[in-house]
Amino acid sequence: MRKIQMVDLSTQYHNMKDEVDQALQAVIDSCGFINGGPVKEFAKDLASYLQVAHVTPCGNGTDALQIALMALDVQPGDEVITTPFTFVSTAEVIALLQLKPVFVDIQPDTYNIDPEAIEAAITTRTKAIIPVHLFGQAADMAPIMAIAQKHGIAVIEDNAQATGGRYTFPDGNEQMLGSIGDIGCTSFYPTKNLGGYGDGGALSTNSSSLANAIHLIANHGSDRKYYYDAIGVNSRLDTMQAAILQSKLKRLDTYNANRRKAADAYDAIFSDHDAITIPYRAPYAYHVFHQYTIRIAGGRDALQTYLGEHDIPSMVYYPVPLHISKAYAKYGYTSGDFPVAEEMATSVISLPMHSELDHEQIEYITSHVLAYANNKI
Ligand SMILES: *Cc1c(COP(=O)(O)O)cnc(C)c1O
């Protein structure tokens, strides 16, 4: 059996080695390391994949979120509503721009932001909502967009974990994640569903005025060398990363289908076990399983130790909700403010999930999880 890893980037590379090697060699031969041809081509490819009018690649997913907020022209003290159960970037960029992160609780089944909690948190200073499509599953975008429209607030989708995921509106209309809000942000960190071989990110939008602002901000506020129209940042996707991502984008639907097959295989074995809570699949979401996250009776920490003893990696995303993380204490939240997020942070555990998991590996992982669970009911 191949060694089990949370993510198997090596096998994925070996399955497309010639194509990647040639694309990289072509970039080196061209010496167009910054803003070379593949960057523009990849931006076009991704826009057409996401069915949006504009894509601007940038340095990483955190920058994408920061640039998105800057493009909204927010002022210090303005409020941005988001979830406390996410990777830190989502809240970090809010704080960095001297805005106020306003956290609201999550839904216990999807782990995503609770639309009902959003409306109660809106004030006259609320400028944006950042829902996160956590673990590869869409936040419930129809009510979120309705609340935003009602109050004239922007929506920035944090789509770092769900590139290729989709959301179906109540009228049956299905849209790619990252194409629903005013701006979509994603990350090409190597372990994401669409991952490069280093850092990378992108913003997507259907608004040409936002696209212009985003383009300017990501390039030092400049459209023309040495003429500056806005305060910007230096955030570019390397040409080498763009060349790799072009090859991987063609395979993304297959990668995501493989993740879903692995999730189906896990579900089939775990679904009627009383001690195991499998990932809930919301009817409106095409889940692309960035993570396969379960809860287990008897405690996830003991399961993690047990799996580790059998060479099965697992991870806890995320052990501390952001509102009670030390760095965010100054915003005045305390334990008990968001009981669902706090409960999930103590009980979730993610099992190995990637596009190259094979039958034998899944069999090995599930038999050990079951062996643990059978002692816990
Ligand atoms: C990975 C991630 C980011 C940040 O992306 P980077 O490319 O690592 O900066 C932001 N939000 C979420 C939810 C993520 O998972």
Short mmCIF file of N, CA, C and O in Angstrom, two decimals, residues 213-315:
data_model
loop_
_atom_site.label_atom_id
_atom_site.label_comp_id
_atom_site.label_asym_id
_atom_site.label_seq_id
_atom_site.Cartn_x
_atom_site.Cartn_y
_atom_site.Cartn_z
N ALA A 213 -10.85 48.13 -10.22
CA ALA A 213 -10.27 48.48 -8.93
C ALA A 213 -9.34 47.37 -8.45
O ALA A 213 -8.23 47.62 -7.97
N ILE A 214 -9.76 46.12 -8.60
CA ILE A 214 -8.96 44.97 -8.16
C ILE A 214 -7.64 44.92 -8.93
O ILE A 214 -6.56 44.75 -8.36
N HIS A 215 -7.73 45.10 -10.24
CA HIS A 215 -6.54 45.05 -11.09
C HIS A 215 -5.53 46.13 -10.67
O HIS A 215 -4.34 45.87 -10.53
N LEU A 216 -6.05 47.33 -10.43
CA LEU A 216 -5.18 48.44 -10.00
C LEU A 216 -4.52 48.12 -8.66
O LEU A 216 -3.30 48.23 -8.52
N ILE A 217 -5.34 47.73 -7.69
CA ILE A 217 -4.83 47.53 -6.33
C ILE A 217 -3.78 46.42 -6.30
O ILE A 217 -2.75 46.53 -5.63
N ALA A 218 -4.02 45.34 -7.05
CA ALA A 218 -3.08 44.21 -7.03
C ALA A 218 -1.74 44.58 -7.67
O ALA A 218 -0.75 43.89 -7.49
N ASN A 219 -1.73 45.66 -8.44
CA ASN A 219 -0.51 46.06 -9.16
C ASN A 219 -0.02 47.44 -8.70
O ASN A 219 0.20 48.33 -9.52
N HIS A 220 0.15 47.61 -7.39
CA HIS A 220 0.69 48.88 -6.85
C HIS A 220 -0.18 50.07 -7.19
O HIS A 220 0.32 51.20 -7.27
N GLY A 221 -1.47 49.85 -7.44
CA GLY A 221 -2.35 50.97 -7.75
C GLY A 221 -2.06 51.59 -9.11
O GLY A 221 -2.39 52.76 -9.35
N SER A 222 -1.47 50.80 -9.98
CA SER A 222 -0.97 51.36 -11.24
C SER A 222 -1.44 50.57 -12.45
O SER A 222 -1.41 49.35 -12.45
N ASP A 223 -1.81 51.29 -13.48
CA ASP A 223 -2.23 50.70 -14.72
C ASP A 223 -1.15 50.91 -15.77
O ASP A 223 -1.09 50.25 -16.80
N ARG A 224 -0.32 51.89 -15.50
CA ARG A 224 0.70 52.37 -16.43
C ARG A 224 1.95 52.51 -15.58
O ARG A 224 1.90 53.14 -14.51
N LYS A 225 3.04 51.97 -15.99
CA LYS A 225 4.25 51.98 -15.15
C LYS A 225 4.58 53.38 -14.65
O LYS A 225 4.65 54.33 -15.42
N TYR A 226 4.75 53.48 -13.34
CA TYR A 226 5.20 54.70 -12.65
C TYR A 226 4.16 55.82 -12.60
O TYR A 226 4.47 56.94 -12.27
N TYR A 227 2.90 55.49 -12.91
CA TYR A 227 1.77 56.41 -12.68
C TYR A 227 0.83 55.71 -11.72
O TYR A 227 0.37 54.61 -12.01
N TYR A 228 0.57 56.33 -10.56
CA TYR A 228 -0.18 55.64 -9.50
C TYR A 228 -1.52 56.30 -9.25
O TYR A 228 -1.59 57.46 -8.90
N ASP A 229 -2.57 55.51 -9.42
CA ASP A 229 -3.93 56.04 -9.27
C ASP A 229 -4.57 55.65 -7.95
O ASP A 229 -5.62 56.14 -7.59
N ALA A 230 -3.98 54.69 -7.25
CA ALA A 230 -4.56 54.22 -5.98
C ALA A 230 -3.42 53.67 -5.13
O ALA A 230 -2.35 53.37 -5.66
N ILE A 231 -3.66 53.56 -3.82
CA ILE A 231 -2.70 52.87 -2.96
C ILE A 231 -2.95 51.38 -3.15
O ILE A 231 -4.06 50.91 -2.94
N GLY A 232 -1.93 50.68 -3.56
CA GLY A 232 -2.13 49.26 -3.84
C GLY A 232 -1.17 48.38 -3.08
O GLY A 232 -0.60 48.78 -2.06
N VAL A 233 -1.04 47.17 -3.56
CA VAL A 233 -0.11 46.19 -2.98
C VAL A 233 0.63 45.52 -4.15
O VAL A 233 0.25 45.70 -5.31
N ASN A 234 1.67 44.78 -3.81
CA ASN A 234 2.35 43.98 -4.83
C ASN A 234 1.89 42.55 -4.67
O ASN A 234 2.33 41.86 -3.75
N SER A 235 0.98 42.11 -5.48
CA SER A 235 0.45 40.76 -5.33
C SER A 235 0.22 40.16 -6.70
O SER A 235 -0.76 40.44 -7.37
N ARG A 236 1.19 39.34 -7.13
CA ARG A 236 1.13 38.75 -8.47
C ARG A 236 1.22 37.24 -8.39
O ARG A 236 1.86 36.70 -7.49
N LEU A 237 0.58 36.59 -9.32
CA LEU A 237 0.75 35.14 -9.48
C LEU A 237 1.98 34.93 -10.36
O LEU A 237 2.05 35.49 -11.46
N ASP A 238 2.95 34.14 -9.90
CA ASP A 238 4.14 33.84 -10.72
C ASP A 238 3.73 33.17 -12.03
O ASP A 238 2.82 32.34 -12.04
N THR A 239 4.48 33.47 -13.08
CA THR A 239 4.19 32.81 -14.36
C THR A 239 4.33 31.28 -14.24
O THR A 239 3.54 30.53 -14.81
N MET A 240 5.31 30.82 -13.47
CA MET A 240 5.48 29.37 -13.33
C MET A 240 4.25 28.74 -12.67
O MET A 240 3.79 27.67 -13.08
N GLN A 241 3.73 29.42 -11.65
CA GLN A 241 2.52 28.89 -10.99
C GLN A 241 1.35 28.88 -11.97
O GLN A 241 0.56 27.93 -12.02
N ALA A 242 1.24 29.95 -12.76
CA ALA A 242 0.12 30.03 -13.72
C ALA A 242 0.22 28.88 -14.73
O ALA A 242 -0.79 28.28 -15.10
N ALA A 243 1.45 28.58 -15.16
CA ALA A 243 1.63 27.51 -16.15
C ALA A 243 1.21 26.16 -15.56
O ALA A 243 0.53 25.36 -16.22
N ILE A 244 1.57 25.91 -14.31
CA ILE A 244 1.17 24.66 -13.64
C ILE A 244 -0.35 24.63 -13.46
O ILE A 244 -1.02 23.62 -13.72
N LEU A 245 -0.90 25.77 -13.04
CA LEU A 245 -2.34 25.83 -12.76
C LEU A 245 -3.17 25.65 -14.03
O LEU A 245 -4.28 25.10 -13.97
N GLN A 246 -2.64 26.09 -15.17
CA GLN A 246 -3.36 25.85 -16.43
C GLN A 246 -3.55 24.35 -16.65
O GLN A 246 -4.63 23.90 -17.02
N SER A 247 -2.49 23.59 -16.41
CA SER A 247 -2.59 22.14 -16.59
C SER A 247 -3.53 21.52 -15.55
O SER A 247 -4.29 20.60 -15.85
N LYS A 248 -3.46 22.03 -14.33
CA LYS A 248 -4.29 21.42 -13.28
C LYS A 248 -5.76 21.82 -13.39
O LYS A 248 -6.64 21.04 -13.04
N LEU A 249 -6.02 23.03 -13.89
CA LEU A 249 -7.42 23.44 -14.04
C LEU A 249 -8.17 22.50 -15.00
O LEU A 249 -9.34 22.18 -14.77
N LYS A 250 -7.48 22.04 -16.04
CA LYS A 250 -8.11 21.09 -16.98
C LYS A 250 -8.54 19.80 -16.28
O LYS A 250 -9.41 19.08 -16.76
N ARG A 251 -7.85 19.49 -15.19
CA ARG A 251 -8.13 18.24 -14.47
C ARG A 251 -8.98 18.45 -13.22
O ARG A 251 -9.29 17.49 -12.51
N LEU A 252 -9.34 19.71 -12.94
CA LEU A 252 -9.99 19.99 -11.65
C LEU A 252 -11.29 19.22 -11.46
O LEU A 252 -11.55 18.68 -10.38
N ASP A 253 -12.11 19.15 -12.50
CA ASP A 253 -13.38 18.42 -12.34
C ASP A 253 -13.13 16.95 -12.03
O ASP A 253 -13.86 16.35 -11.23
N THR A 254 -12.10 16.38 -12.64
CA THR A 254 -11.76 14.98 -12.33
C THR A 254 -11.24 14.86 -10.89
O THR A 254 -11.62 13.94 -10.16
N TYR A 255 -10.38 15.80 -10.50
CA TYR A 255 -9.89 15.77 -9.11
C TYR A 255 -11.05 15.82 -8.13
O TYR A 255 -11.10 15.08 -7.15
N ASN A 256 -11.98 16.76 -8.39
CA ASN A 256 -13.11 16.91 -7.46
C ASN A 256 -14.01 15.68 -7.48
O ASN A 256 -14.53 15.27 -6.43
N ALA A 257 -14.18 15.08 -8.68
CA ALA A 257 -14.99 13.85 -8.76
C ALA A 257 -14.31 12.74 -7.95
O ALA A 257 -14.99 11.96 -7.26
N ASN A 258 -12.99 12.67 -8.01
CA ASN A 258 -12.27 11.67 -7.21
C ASN A 258 -12.43 11.90 -5.72
O ASN A 258 -12.58 10.95 -4.94
N ARG A 259 -12.40 13.16 -5.31
CA ARG A 259 -12.63 13.47 -3.90
C ARG A 259 -14.04 13.02 -3.49
O ARG A 259 -14.23 12.46 -2.41
N ARG A 260 -15.01 13.28 -4.35
CA ARG A 260 -16.39 12.89 -4.03
C ARG A 260 -16.53 11.37 -3.96
O ARG A 260 -17.27 10.85 -3.11
N LYS A 261 -15.79 10.66 -4.82
CA LYS A 261 -15.83 9.19 -4.76
C LYS A 261 -15.24 8.69 -3.45
O LYS A 261 -15.77 7.76 -2.83
N ALA A 262 -14.14 9.31 -3.04
CA ALA A 262 -13.53 8.92 -1.75
C ALA A 262 -14.51 9.21 -0.61
O ALA A 262 -14.68 8.40 0.30
N ALA A 263 -15.19 10.37 -0.68
CA ALA A 263 -16.17 10.72 0.36
C ALA A 263 -17.33 9.72 0.36
O ALA A 263 -17.80 9.30 1.43
N ASP A 264 -17.77 9.31 -0.83
CA ASP A 264 -18.85 8.31 -0.92
C ASP A 264 -18.41 7.00 -0.25
O ASP A 264 -19.20 6.36 0.45
N ALA A 265 -17.16 6.63 -0.50
CA ALA A 265 -16.66 5.37 0.07
C ALA A 265 -16.58 5.46 1.59
O ALA A 265 -16.97 4.52 2.30
N TYR A 266 -16.10 6.59 2.10
CA TYR A 266 -16.10 6.79 3.56
C TYR A 266 -17.54 6.73 4.10
O TYR A 266 -17.82 6.04 5.09
N ASP A 267 -18.43 7.50 3.46
CA ASP A 267 -19.83 7.57 3.91
C ASP A 267 -20.45 6.18 3.99
O ASP A 267 -21.17 5.85 4.94
N ALA A 268 -20.21 5.38 2.95
CA ALA A 268 -20.86 4.07 2.85
C ALA A 268 -20.50 3.22 4.08
O ALA A 268 -21.34 2.46 4.58
N ILE A 269 -19.29 3.37 4.55
CA ILE A 269 -18.86 2.54 5.68
C ILE A 269 -19.25 3.16 7.03
O ILE A 269 -19.58 2.45 7.97
N PHE A 270 -19.27 4.48 7.09
CA PHE A 270 -19.53 5.14 8.39
C PHE A 270 -21.00 5.47 8.64
O PHE A 270 -21.39 5.72 9.78
N SER A 271 -21.82 5.50 7.57
CA SER A 271 -23.10 6.20 7.71
C SER A 271 -24.04 5.59 8.73
O SER A 271 -24.79 6.30 9.37
N ASP A 272 -24.02 4.26 8.92
CA ASP A 272 -24.96 3.79 9.95
C ASP A 272 -24.28 3.45 11.27
O ASP A 272 -24.84 2.69 12.07
N HIS A 273 -23.12 4.01 11.50
CA HIS A 273 -22.48 3.80 12.80
C HIS A 273 -22.89 4.91 13.78
O HIS A 273 -22.72 6.08 13.49
N ASP A 274 -23.45 4.50 14.92
CA ASP A 274 -23.98 5.47 15.87
C ASP A 274 -22.94 6.43 16.43
O ASP A 274 -23.27 7.53 16.87
N ALA A 275 -21.69 6.00 16.46
CA ALA A 275 -20.66 6.83 17.09
C ALA A 275 -20.07 7.87 16.14
O ALA A 275 -19.33 8.74 16.56
N ILE A 276 -20.41 7.76 14.84
CA ILE A 276 -19.75 8.62 13.85
C ILE A 276 -20.76 9.53 13.17
O ILE A 276 -21.80 9.08 12.70
N THR A 277 -20.46 10.82 13.14
CA THR A 277 -21.27 11.77 12.37
C THR A 277 -20.53 12.09 11.08
O THR A 277 -19.45 12.68 11.11
N ILE A 278 -21.09 11.67 9.97
CA ILE A 278 -20.44 11.91 8.67
C ILE A 278 -20.75 13.34 8.20
O ILE A 278 -21.66 13.97 8.72
N PRO A 279 -20.00 13.83 7.21
CA PRO A 279 -20.27 15.20 6.72
C PRO A 279 -21.68 15.30 6.14
O PRO A 279 -22.08 14.47 5.33
N TYR A 280 -22.41 16.32 6.59
CA TYR A 280 -23.74 16.60 6.06
C TYR A 280 -23.60 17.18 4.66
O TYR A 280 -22.73 18.01 4.42
N ARG A 281 -24.45 16.71 3.75
CA ARG A 281 -24.41 17.29 2.40
C ARG A 281 -25.68 18.08 2.19
O ARG A 281 -26.77 17.52 2.05
N ALA A 282 -25.54 19.40 2.17
CA ALA A 282 -26.70 20.27 1.99
C ALA A 282 -27.27 20.06 0.58
O ALA A 282 -26.52 19.91 -0.37
N PRO A 283 -28.62 20.04 0.48
CA PRO A 283 -29.23 19.77 -0.83
C PRO A 283 -28.88 20.82 -1.88
O PRO A 283 -28.92 20.53 -3.08
N TYR A 284 -28.51 22.02 -1.46
CA TYR A 284 -28.21 23.09 -2.42
C TYR A 284 -26.76 23.07 -2.89
O TYR A 284 -26.35 23.89 -3.70
N ALA A 285 -25.94 22.16 -2.33
CA ALA A 285 -24.50 22.24 -2.59
C ALA A 285 -23.99 21.06 -3.40
O ALA A 285 -24.38 19.91 -3.16
N TYR A 286 -23.11 21.35 -4.35
CA TYR A 286 -22.27 20.32 -4.97
C TYR A 286 -20.96 20.40 -4.20
O TYR A 286 -20.15 21.31 -4.39
N HIS A 287 -20.79 19.46 -3.26
CA HIS A 287 -19.70 19.48 -2.27
C HIS A 287 -18.44 18.93 -2.94
O HIS A 287 -18.48 17.86 -3.54
N VAL A 288 -17.33 19.66 -2.85
CA VAL A 288 -16.10 19.19 -3.48
C VAL A 288 -15.06 18.70 -2.46
O VAL A 288 -13.88 18.52 -2.81
N PHE A 289 -15.51 18.48 -1.22
CA PHE A 289 -14.70 17.79 -0.22
C PHE A 289 -13.23 18.21 -0.19
O PHE A 289 -12.33 17.39 -0.35
N HIS A 290 -13.03 19.49 0.07
CA HIS A 290 -11.66 19.91 0.41
C HIS A 290 -11.19 19.10 1.62
O HIS A 290 -10.04 18.66 1.68
N GLN A 291 -12.09 18.91 2.56
CA GLN A 291 -11.82 18.03 3.71
C GLN A 291 -12.98 17.06 3.87
O GLN A 291 -14.12 17.39 3.53
N TYR A 292 -12.67 15.90 4.43
CA TYR A 292 -13.71 14.96 4.88
C TYR A 292 -13.65 14.99 6.41
O TYR A 292 -12.73 14.47 7.02
N THR A 293 -14.65 15.66 6.99
CA THR A 293 -14.60 16.00 8.41
C THR A 293 -15.72 15.30 9.16
O THR A 293 -16.90 15.46 8.81
N ILE A 294 -15.35 14.53 10.16
CA ILE A 294 -16.35 13.78 10.94
C ILE A 294 -16.32 14.23 12.41
O ILE A 294 -15.43 14.96 12.83
N ARG A 295 -17.33 13.79 13.14
CA ARG A 295 -17.30 13.90 14.60
C ARG A 295 -17.49 12.49 15.15
O ARG A 295 -18.09 11.64 14.49
N ILE A 296 -16.94 12.26 16.33
CA ILE A 296 -16.95 10.89 16.83
C ILE A 296 -17.20 10.85 18.33
O ILE A 296 -16.64 11.67 19.08
N ALA A 297 -18.04 9.92 18.74
CA ALA A 297 -18.28 9.74 20.18
C ALA A 297 -16.99 9.26 20.83
O ALA A 297 -16.23 8.52 20.21
N GLY A 298 -16.75 9.69 22.05
CA GLY A 298 -15.55 9.25 22.74
C GLY A 298 -14.38 10.18 22.54
O GLY A 298 -13.32 10.00 23.14
N GLY A 299 -14.57 11.17 21.68
CA GLY A 299 -13.55 12.21 21.59
C GLY A 299 -12.62 12.05 20.41
O GLY A 299 -12.10 10.98 20.15
N ARG A 300 -12.42 13.17 19.71
CA ARG A 300 -11.58 13.10 18.51
C ARG A 300 -10.10 13.00 18.84
O ARG A 300 -9.32 12.50 18.03
N ASP A 301 -9.68 13.52 20.01
CA ASP A 301 -8.25 13.51 20.31
C ASP A 301 -7.75 12.08 20.47
O ASP A 301 -6.68 11.73 19.97
N ALA A 302 -8.55 11.26 21.14
CA ALA A 302 -8.15 9.86 21.31
C ALA A 302 -8.16 9.14 19.96
O ALA A 302 -7.29 8.29 19.69
N LEU A 303 -9.11 9.49 19.09
CA LEU A 303 -9.11 8.89 17.75
C LEU A 303 -7.85 9.29 16.99
O LEU A 303 -7.20 8.46 16.34
N GLN A 304 -7.48 10.55 17.11
CA GLN A 304 -6.30 11.03 16.40
C GLN A 304 -5.04 10.28 16.86
O GLN A 304 -4.22 9.87 16.04
N THR A 305 -4.94 10.08 18.16
CA THR A 305 -3.79 9.32 18.69
C THR A 305 -3.80 7.89 18.16
O THR A 305 -2.78 7.38 17.69
N TYR A 306 -4.98 7.27 18.20
CA TYR A 306 -5.11 5.89 17.75
C TYR A 306 -4.73 5.76 16.27
O TYR A 306 -3.97 4.88 15.87
N LEU A 307 -5.24 6.67 15.46
CA LEU A 307 -4.92 6.62 14.02
C LEU A 307 -3.43 6.84 13.80
O LEU A 307 -2.80 6.15 13.00
N GLY A 308 -2.87 7.79 14.54
CA GLY A 308 -1.44 8.08 14.42
C GLY A 308 -0.58 6.84 14.72
O GLY A 308 0.42 6.60 14.04
N GLU A 309 -1.02 6.06 15.69
CA GLU A 309 -0.28 4.83 16.04
C GLU A 309 -0.30 3.82 14.89
O GLU A 309 0.50 2.91 14.85
N HIS A 310 -1.27 4.00 13.99
CA HIS A 310 -1.36 3.10 12.85
C HIS A 310 -0.98 3.79 11.54
O HIS A 310 -1.42 3.38 10.46
N ASP A 311 -0.16 4.83 11.66
CA ASP A 311 0.36 5.56 10.49
C ASP A 311 -0.74 6.15 9.61
O ASP A 311 -0.60 6.22 8.39
N ILE A 312 -1.84 6.56 10.25
CA ILE A 312 -2.90 7.24 9.50
C ILE A 312 -2.93 8.70 9.96
O ILE A 312 -3.25 8.98 11.11
N PRO A 313 -2.58 9.63 9.06
CA PRO A 313 -2.61 11.03 9.46
C PRO A 313 -4.04 11.54 9.57
O PRO A 313 -4.95 11.02 8.91
N SER A 314 -4.24 12.53 10.40
CA SER A 314 -5.54 13.21 10.51
C SER A 314 -5.23 14.62 10.98
O SER A 314 -4.15 14.87 11.49
N MET A 315 -6.18 15.52 10.78
CA MET A 315 -5.94 16.92 11.17
C MET A 315 -7.20 17.48 11.82
O MET A 315 -8.31 17.05 11.51
#
